[in-house]
Amino acid sequence: MITIGICDDQNYIVDILKEKIGVCISEHFIQVEFLKFYSGKELLDCGQQIDLLFLDIDMPGTDGIETGIRFR
């Protein structure tokens, strides 16, 4: 199972990415768990292992660059 995180402050972007990634993944019969986050703080507070992360750069509060640095 692969855990994929999607972090963006715009809900519709998170939903579109989840849908598009889900279509690609299903073609290869890979089991995936999606975690959705709507802010850098929410992602950093998660505490769960994430194998692949899609992270928006331009977000209010903690932006994607700072979030990525802290997440590492």
Tab-separated table of C-alpha atoms in Angstrom:
chain	number	residue	atom	x	y	z
A	1	MET	CA	0.000	0.000	0.000
A	2	ILE	CA	1.276	3.463	-0.933
A	3	THR	CA	0.220	6.498	1.064
A	4	ILE	CA	-0.120	9.638	-1.043
A	5	GLY	CA	-0.544	13.048	0.564
A	6	ILE	CA	-2.033	16.001	-1.287
A	7	CYS	CA	-1.667	19.430	0.301
A	8	ASP	CA	-3.242	22.524	-1.237
A	9	ASP	CA	-5.252	25.384	0.240
A	10	GLN	CA	-7.850	25.086	-2.534
A	11	ASN	CA	-10.225	22.163	-1.974
A	12	TYR	CA	-11.055	21.673	-5.631
A	13	ILE	CA	-7.350	21.271	-6.518
A	14	VAL	CA	-6.989	18.534	-3.895
A	15	ASP	CA	-10.044	16.749	-5.293
A	16	ILE	CA	-8.877	17.038	-8.922
A	17	LEU	CA	-5.402	15.708	-8.080
A	18	LYS	CA	-6.865	12.821	-6.099
A	19	GLU	CA	-9.137	11.906	-9.008
A	20	LYS	CA	-6.397	12.122	-11.667
A	21	ILE	CA	-3.851	10.188	-9.591
A	22	GLY	CA	-6.484	7.603	-8.704
A	23	VAL	CA	-7.195	6.924	-12.390
A	24	CYS	CA	-3.493	6.440	-13.160
A	25	ILE	CA	-2.936	4.218	-10.118
A	26	SER	CA	-5.970	2.029	-10.784
A	27	GLU	CA	-4.612	1.146	-14.228
A	28	HIS	CA	-1.664	-0.529	-12.479
A	29	PHE	CA	-3.678	-2.225	-9.712
A	30	ILE	CA	-1.721	-0.453	-6.965
A	31	GLN	CA	-3.388	-0.034	-3.584
A	32	VAL	CA	-3.327	3.569	-2.417
A	33	GLU	CA	-4.421	5.502	0.623
A	34	PHE	CA	-4.952	9.225	0.013
A	35	LEU	CA	-4.464	11.796	2.754
A	36	LYS	CA	-5.824	15.274	2.038
A	37	PHE	CA	-4.487	18.418	3.700
A	38	TYR	CA	-5.619	22.002	3.240
A	39	SER	CA	-2.698	23.797	4.921
A	40	GLY	CA	0.950	23.274	5.719
A	41	LYS	CA	0.144	23.182	9.427
A	42	GLU	CA	-2.432	20.430	8.916
A	43	LEU	CA	0.152	18.353	7.028
A	44	LEU	CA	2.860	18.901	9.640
A	45	ASP	CA	0.482	17.963	12.461
A	46	CYS	CA	-0.525	14.702	10.728
A	47	GLY	CA	2.243	12.493	12.121
A	48	GLN	CA	1.511	9.743	9.590
A	49	GLN	CA	4.032	8.181	7.172
A	50	ILE	CA	3.562	9.542	3.628
A	51	ASP	CA	5.287	7.854	0.692
A	52	LEU	CA	4.529	10.461	-1.972
A	53	LEU	CA	3.525	14.080	-1.378
A	54	PHE	CA	1.992	16.621	-3.739
A	55	LEU	CA	2.566	19.989	-2.075
A	56	ASP	CA	1.376	23.405	-3.239
A	57	ILE	CA	4.045	26.114	-3.029
A	58	ASP	CA	1.797	29.165	-2.691
A	59	MET	CA	-0.312	28.764	0.457
A	60	PRO	CA	-1.217	31.235	3.200
A	61	GLY	CA	0.510	30.816	6.549
A	62	THR	CA	3.277	28.262	6.217
A	63	ASP	CA	3.953	28.112	2.465
A	64	GLY	CA	4.879	24.945	0.592
A	65	ILE	CA	8.625	25.610	0.666
A	66	GLU	CA	8.729	26.012	4.450
A	67	THR	CA	6.320	23.108	4.923
A	68	GLY	CA	8.489	20.867	2.744
A	69	ILE	CA	11.611	21.786	4.697
A	70	ARG	CA	9.922	21.075	8.024
A	71	PHE	CA	8.286	17.888	6.750
A	72	ARG	CA	11.609	16.402	5.679
